[in-house]
Coordinates of C-alpha atoms and ligand atoms in Angstrom, one line a residue:
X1 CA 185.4 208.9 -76.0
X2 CA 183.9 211.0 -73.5
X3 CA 185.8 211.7 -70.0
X4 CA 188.0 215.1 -70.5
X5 CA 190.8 213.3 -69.9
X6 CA 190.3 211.1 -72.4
X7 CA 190.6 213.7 -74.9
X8 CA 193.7 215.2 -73.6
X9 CA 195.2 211.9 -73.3
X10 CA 195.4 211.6 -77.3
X11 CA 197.0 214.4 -77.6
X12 CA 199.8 213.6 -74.5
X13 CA 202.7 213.8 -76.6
X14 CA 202.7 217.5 -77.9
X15 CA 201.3 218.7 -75.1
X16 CA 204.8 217.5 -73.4
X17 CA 206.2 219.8 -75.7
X18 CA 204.2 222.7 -75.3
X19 CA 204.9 222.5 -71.2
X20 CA 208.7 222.5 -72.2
X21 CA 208.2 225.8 -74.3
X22 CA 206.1 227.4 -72.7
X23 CA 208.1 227.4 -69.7
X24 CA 211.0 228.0 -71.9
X25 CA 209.6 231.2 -73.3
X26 CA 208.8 232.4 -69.9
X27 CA 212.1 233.0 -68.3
X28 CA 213.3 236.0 -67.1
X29 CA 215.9 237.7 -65.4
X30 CA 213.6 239.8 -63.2
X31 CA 213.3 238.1 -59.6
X32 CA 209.6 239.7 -59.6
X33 CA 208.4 238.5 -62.6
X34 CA 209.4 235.2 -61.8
X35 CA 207.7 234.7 -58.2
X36 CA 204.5 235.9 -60.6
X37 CA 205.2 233.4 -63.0
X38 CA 205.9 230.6 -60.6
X39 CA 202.4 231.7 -58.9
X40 CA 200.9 231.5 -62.5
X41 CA 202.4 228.2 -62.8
X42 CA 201.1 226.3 -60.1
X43 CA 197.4 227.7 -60.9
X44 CA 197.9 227.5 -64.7
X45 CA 193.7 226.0 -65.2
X46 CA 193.0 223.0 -67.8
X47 CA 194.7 224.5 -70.8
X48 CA 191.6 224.1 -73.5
X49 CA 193.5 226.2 -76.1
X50 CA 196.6 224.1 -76.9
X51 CA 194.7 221.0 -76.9
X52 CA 191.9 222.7 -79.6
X53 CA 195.4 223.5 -81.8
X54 CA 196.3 220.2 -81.4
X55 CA 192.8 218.8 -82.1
X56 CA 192.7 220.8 -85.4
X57 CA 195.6 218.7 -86.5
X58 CA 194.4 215.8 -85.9
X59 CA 190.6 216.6 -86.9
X60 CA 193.1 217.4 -90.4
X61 CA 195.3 213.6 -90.2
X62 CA 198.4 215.3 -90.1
X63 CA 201.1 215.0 -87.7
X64 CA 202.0 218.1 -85.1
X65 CA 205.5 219.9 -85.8
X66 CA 207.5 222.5 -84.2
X67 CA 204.9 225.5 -85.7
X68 CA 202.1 223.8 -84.3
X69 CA 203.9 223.8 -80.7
X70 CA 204.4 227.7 -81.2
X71 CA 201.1 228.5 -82.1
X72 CA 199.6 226.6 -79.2
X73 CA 202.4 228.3 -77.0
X74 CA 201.4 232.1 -78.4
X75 CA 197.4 231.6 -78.0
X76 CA 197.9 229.8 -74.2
X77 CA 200.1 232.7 -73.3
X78 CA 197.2 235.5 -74.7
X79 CA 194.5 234.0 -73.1
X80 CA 196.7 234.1 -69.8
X81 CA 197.6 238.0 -70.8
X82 CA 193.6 238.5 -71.3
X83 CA 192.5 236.9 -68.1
X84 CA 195.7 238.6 -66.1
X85 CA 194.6 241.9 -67.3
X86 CA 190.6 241.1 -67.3
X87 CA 191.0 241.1 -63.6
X88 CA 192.4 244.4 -63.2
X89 CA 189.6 245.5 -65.3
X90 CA 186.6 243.7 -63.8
X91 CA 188.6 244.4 -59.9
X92 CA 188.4 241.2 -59.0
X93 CA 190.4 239.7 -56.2
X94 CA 189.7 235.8 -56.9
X95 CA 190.8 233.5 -60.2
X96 CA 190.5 229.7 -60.5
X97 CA 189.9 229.6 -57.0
X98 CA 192.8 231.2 -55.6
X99 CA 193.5 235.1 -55.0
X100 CA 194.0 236.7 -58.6
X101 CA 197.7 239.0 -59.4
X102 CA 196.5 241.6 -58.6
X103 CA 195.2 240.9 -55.3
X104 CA 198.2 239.1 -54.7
X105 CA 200.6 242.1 -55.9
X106 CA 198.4 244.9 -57.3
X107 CA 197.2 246.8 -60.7
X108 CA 200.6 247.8 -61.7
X109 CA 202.4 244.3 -61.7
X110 CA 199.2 242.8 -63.2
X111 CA 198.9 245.1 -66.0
X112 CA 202.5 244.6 -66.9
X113 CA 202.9 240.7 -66.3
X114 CA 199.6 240.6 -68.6
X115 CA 202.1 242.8 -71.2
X116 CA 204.6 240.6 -70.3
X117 CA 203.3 237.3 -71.4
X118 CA 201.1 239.4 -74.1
X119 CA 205.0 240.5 -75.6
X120 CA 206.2 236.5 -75.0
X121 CA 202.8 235.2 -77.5
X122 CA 204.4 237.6 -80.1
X123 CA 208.0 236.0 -80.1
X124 CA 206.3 232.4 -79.9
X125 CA 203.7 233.7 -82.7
X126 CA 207.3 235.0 -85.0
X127 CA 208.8 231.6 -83.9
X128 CA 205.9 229.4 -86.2
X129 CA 207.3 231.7 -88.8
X130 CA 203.9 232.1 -90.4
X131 CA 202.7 235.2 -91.5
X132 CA 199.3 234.2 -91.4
X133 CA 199.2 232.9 -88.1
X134 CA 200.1 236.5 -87.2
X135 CA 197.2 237.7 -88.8
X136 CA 194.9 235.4 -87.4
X137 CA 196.2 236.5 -83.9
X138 CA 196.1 239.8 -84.8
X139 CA 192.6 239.8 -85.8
X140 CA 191.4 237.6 -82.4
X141 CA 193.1 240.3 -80.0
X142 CA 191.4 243.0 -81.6
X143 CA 188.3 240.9 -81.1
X144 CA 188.8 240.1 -77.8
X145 CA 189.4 244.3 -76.5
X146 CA 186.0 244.9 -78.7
X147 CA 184.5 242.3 -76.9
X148 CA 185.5 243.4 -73.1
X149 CA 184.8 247.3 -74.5
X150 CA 181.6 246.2 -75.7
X151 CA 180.8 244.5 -72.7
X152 CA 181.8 247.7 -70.8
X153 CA 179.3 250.1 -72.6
X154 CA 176.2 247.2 -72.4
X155 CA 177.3 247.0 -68.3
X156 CA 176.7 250.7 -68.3
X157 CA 173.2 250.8 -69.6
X158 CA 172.0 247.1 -69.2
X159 CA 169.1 247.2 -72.3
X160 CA 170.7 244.9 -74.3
X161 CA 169.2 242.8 -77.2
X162 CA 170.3 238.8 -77.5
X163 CA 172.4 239.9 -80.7
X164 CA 174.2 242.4 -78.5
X165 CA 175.2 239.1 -76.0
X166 CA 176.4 237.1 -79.0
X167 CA 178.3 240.1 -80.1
X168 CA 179.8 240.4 -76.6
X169 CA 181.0 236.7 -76.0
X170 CA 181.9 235.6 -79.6
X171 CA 184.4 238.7 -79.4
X172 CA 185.7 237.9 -75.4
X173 CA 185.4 233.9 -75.6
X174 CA 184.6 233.0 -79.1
X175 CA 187.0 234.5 -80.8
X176 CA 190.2 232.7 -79.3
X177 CA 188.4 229.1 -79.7
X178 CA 188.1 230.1 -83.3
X179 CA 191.8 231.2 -83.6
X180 CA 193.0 227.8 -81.5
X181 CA 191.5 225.5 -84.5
X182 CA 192.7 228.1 -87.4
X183 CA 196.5 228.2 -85.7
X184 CA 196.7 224.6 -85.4
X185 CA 195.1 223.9 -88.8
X186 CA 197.1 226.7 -90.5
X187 CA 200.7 225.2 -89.2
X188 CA 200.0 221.9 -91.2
X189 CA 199.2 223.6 -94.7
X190 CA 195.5 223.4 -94.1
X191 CA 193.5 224.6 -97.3
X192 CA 192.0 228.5 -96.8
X193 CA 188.4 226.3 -96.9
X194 CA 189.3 223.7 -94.0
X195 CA 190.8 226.6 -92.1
X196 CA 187.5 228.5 -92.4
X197 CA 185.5 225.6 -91.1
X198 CA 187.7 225.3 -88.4
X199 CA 186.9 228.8 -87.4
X200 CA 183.3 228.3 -87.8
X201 CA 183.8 224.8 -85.1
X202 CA 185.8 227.0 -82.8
X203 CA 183.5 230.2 -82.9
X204 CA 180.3 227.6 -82.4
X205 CA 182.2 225.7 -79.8
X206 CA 183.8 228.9 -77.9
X207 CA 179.9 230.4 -77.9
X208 CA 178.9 226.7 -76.0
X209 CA 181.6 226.9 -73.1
X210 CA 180.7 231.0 -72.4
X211 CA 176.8 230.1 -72.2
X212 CA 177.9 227.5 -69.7
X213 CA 179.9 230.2 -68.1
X214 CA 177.0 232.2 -67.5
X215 CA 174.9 230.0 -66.4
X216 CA 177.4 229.0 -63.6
X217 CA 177.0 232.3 -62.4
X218 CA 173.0 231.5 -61.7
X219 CA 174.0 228.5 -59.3
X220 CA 175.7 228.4 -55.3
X221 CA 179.1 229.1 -55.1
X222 CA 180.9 225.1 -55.4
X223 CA 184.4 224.0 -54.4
X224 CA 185.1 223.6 -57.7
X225 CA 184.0 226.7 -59.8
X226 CA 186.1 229.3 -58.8
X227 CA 183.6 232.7 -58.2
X228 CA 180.6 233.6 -56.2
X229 CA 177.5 233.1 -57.8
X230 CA 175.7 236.7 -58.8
X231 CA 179.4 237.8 -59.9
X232 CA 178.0 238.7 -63.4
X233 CA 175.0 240.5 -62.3
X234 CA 177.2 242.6 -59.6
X235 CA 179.6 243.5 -62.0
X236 CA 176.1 245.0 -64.0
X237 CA 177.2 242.2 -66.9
X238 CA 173.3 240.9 -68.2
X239 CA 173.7 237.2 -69.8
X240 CA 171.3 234.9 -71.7
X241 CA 169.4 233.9 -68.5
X242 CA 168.5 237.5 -67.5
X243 CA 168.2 238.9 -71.0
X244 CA 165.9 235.8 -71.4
X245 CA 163.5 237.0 -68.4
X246 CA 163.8 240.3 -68.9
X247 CA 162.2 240.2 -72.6
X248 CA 159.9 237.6 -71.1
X249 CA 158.5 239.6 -68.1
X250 CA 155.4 241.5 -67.9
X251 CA 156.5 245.6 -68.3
X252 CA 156.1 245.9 -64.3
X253 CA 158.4 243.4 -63.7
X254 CA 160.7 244.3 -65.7
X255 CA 160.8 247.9 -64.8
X256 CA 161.7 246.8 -60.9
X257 CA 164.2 244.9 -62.6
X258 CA 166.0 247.9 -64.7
X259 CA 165.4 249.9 -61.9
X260 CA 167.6 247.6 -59.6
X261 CA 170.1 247.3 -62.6
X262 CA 170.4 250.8 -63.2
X263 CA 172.0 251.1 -59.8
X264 CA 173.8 248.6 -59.9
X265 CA 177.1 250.4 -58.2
X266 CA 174.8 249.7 -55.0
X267 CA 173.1 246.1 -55.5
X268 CA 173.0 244.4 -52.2
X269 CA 173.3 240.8 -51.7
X270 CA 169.2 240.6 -51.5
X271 CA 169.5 242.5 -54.7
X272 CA 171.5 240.2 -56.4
X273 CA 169.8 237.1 -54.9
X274 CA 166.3 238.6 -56.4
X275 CA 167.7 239.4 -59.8
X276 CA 168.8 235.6 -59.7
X277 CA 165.4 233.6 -58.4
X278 CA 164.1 236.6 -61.8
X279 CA 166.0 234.8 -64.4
X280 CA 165.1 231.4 -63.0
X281 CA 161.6 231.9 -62.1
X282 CA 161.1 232.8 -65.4
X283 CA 162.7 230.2 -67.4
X284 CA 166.1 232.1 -67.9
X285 CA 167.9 228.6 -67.3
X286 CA 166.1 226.3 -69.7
X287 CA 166.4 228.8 -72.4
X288 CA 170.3 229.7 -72.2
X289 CA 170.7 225.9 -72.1
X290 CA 168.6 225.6 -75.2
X291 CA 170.5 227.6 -77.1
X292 CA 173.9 226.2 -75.7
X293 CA 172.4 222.8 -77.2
X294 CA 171.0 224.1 -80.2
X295 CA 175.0 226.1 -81.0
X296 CA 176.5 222.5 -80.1
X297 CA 174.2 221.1 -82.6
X298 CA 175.6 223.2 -85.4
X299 CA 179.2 222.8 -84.1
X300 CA 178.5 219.3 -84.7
X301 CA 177.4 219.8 -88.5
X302 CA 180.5 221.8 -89.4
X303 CA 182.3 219.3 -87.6
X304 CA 180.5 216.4 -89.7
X305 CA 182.3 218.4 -93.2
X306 CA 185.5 216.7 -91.7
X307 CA 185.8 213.0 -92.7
X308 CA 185.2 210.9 -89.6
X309 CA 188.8 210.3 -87.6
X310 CA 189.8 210.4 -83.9
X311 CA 190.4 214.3 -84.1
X312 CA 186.8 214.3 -85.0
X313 CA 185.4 211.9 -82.3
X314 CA 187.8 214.0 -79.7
X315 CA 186.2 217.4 -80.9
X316 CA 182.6 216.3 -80.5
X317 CA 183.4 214.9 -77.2
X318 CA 185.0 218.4 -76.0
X319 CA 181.9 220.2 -77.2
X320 CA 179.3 217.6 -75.1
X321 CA 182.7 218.5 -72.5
X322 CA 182.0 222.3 -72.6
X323 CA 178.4 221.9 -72.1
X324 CA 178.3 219.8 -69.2
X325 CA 181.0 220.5 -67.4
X326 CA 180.7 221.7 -63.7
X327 CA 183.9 224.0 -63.4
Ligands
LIG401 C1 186.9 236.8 -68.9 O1 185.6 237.2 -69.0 C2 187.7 237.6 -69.9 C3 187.9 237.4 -71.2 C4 187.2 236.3 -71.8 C5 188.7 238.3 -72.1 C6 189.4 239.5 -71.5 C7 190.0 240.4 -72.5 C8 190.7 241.5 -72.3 C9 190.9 242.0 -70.9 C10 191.3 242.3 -73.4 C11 192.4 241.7 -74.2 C12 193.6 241.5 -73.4 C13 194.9 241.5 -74.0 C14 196.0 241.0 -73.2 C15 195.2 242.1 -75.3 P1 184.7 237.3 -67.7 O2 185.1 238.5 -66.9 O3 183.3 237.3 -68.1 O4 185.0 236.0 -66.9 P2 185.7 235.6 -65.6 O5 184.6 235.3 -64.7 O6 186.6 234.5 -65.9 O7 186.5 236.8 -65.1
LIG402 MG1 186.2 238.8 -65.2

């Protein structure tokens, strides 16, 4: 198995479902709300988090059921409510290649259309009548606002430590791929062991697809990945790459570079472009894709616990996916 397609393929039939509820849950009387949701709809990205809840069942043998459907519904519809509000937060006008809600409408409807769907993941989380599939969303949200406020404070003073980044994205990214397999496990009477594994596959495998993220960021703006390359470092967010060069650097170096960052309210494009051909020139790539490899390695050998099915195969597969995928 290998073509992303593939993968989703297997899992066609309760992801039929999951379109029907989802859209279900999503109705609304307001006339506004709707031309949001029908904007939402038509740019709604590749939907990796119902397909990991699904995956967990399978990885498990068991069969999907209507809890598994809910819980897939509930974490789609968060992520949505995080990325809705994420752009009111980080200002920015563009997501998966089209203008974001907020640039399209403005703060106000974006902040409540994210509450909006963020208030729609509690009924479908109540719906899989499972108290501990509350807990574990729970838990994940709090992560996730750690992870952007963590994120916020490092932005501000830029000297951050690698164990500092893995903090940051396993609480914004991580976290959710962790809860997607512990949902979809948890809904088929998964044992408290397998549903820690699964966490550990989803934290490892959420981890991969954020490195990848930020590498993207290193690379010319393409057709198909939908922001401007230097978007990180404008937005004074330092990833693997740059942390990489900036530990590497001789002190002089890096000092320019701080210097540059400190500022970075009034990087130029120059600025931005020199902070980039930094991390390269000194390896910043290589090593963030190391250590992509080296995570998806370890996935793998949690993964490898499991006893060998098509839920397996499809999970190792999304992992190679996540690491080299161009959008
Ligand atoms: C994208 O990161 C954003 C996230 C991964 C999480 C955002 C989380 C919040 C705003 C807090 C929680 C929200 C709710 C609804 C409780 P990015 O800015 O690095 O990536 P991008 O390029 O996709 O914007
Ligand atoms: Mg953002």
């Amino acid at each position: 198995m290998s073509k992303f397609e593939d993968i989703q393929a297997l899992t066609a039939r309760e992801h039929a479902e999951f379109e029907r509820e989802f859209k279900k849950l999503l109705s609304t009387r307001v006339p506004l709300a709707n031309n949001v949701i029908r904007y939402f709809l038509d740019r709604k990205g590749k939907q990796l988090r119902p397909l990991m809840t699904f995956l967990a069942v399978r990885l498990l043998g068991r069969e999907w059921n209507n809890a598994t459907i809910q819980g897939a519904v509930a974490l789609e519809l968060l992520h949505n409510a995080s990325l809705i509000h994420d752009d009111v937060v980080d200002q920015s006008d563009e997501r998966r290649g089209a203008a974001s809600i907020n640039h399209v409408w403005d703060n106000r409807v974006a902040v409540l259309m994210g509450d909006f769907f963020l208030s729609k993941c509690l009924e479908a989380s109540n719906r899989t009548g499972s108290l501990e599939v509350s807990r574990v969303l729970c838990e994940m949200v709090t992560r996730l606002c750690e992870g952007e406020l963590e994120q916020m404070s490092n932005a501000r003073s830029h000297r951050m430590t690698e164990e500092g980044y893995f903090s940051v994205i396993s609480g914004k990214t991580a976290s959710l791929f962790a809860a997607c397999l512990k949902v979809g496990a948890l809904t088929v009477g998964a044992t408290p062991d397998e549903v820690d594994r699964m966490g550990e596959i989803g934290e490892k495998m959420g981890q991969v697809f954020q490195i990848r993220d930020d590498i993207f960021d290193y690379f010319p703006t393409n057709a198909q990945v939908g922001k401007p390359t230097g978007h990180d470092i404008a937005e004074g967010k330092v990833t693997l790459p740059l942390l990489y060069a900036l530990k590497t650097a001789s002190p002089e170096e890096s000092k320019k570079m701080f210097a540059l960052l400190d500022d970075s309210s009034q990087l130029t494009t120059e600025d931005v472009n020199l902070i980039v051909d930094f991390a390269k020139s000194l390896g910043g790539i290589e090593y963030a894709q190391a250590r992509m490899k080296q995570i998806g390695y370890e996935a793998r050998k949690v993964l490898n616990t499991f006893p060998d099915n098509e839920g397996r195969a499809a999970l190792a597969a999304l992992t190679e996916f996540f690491m080299e995928r161009e959008k």
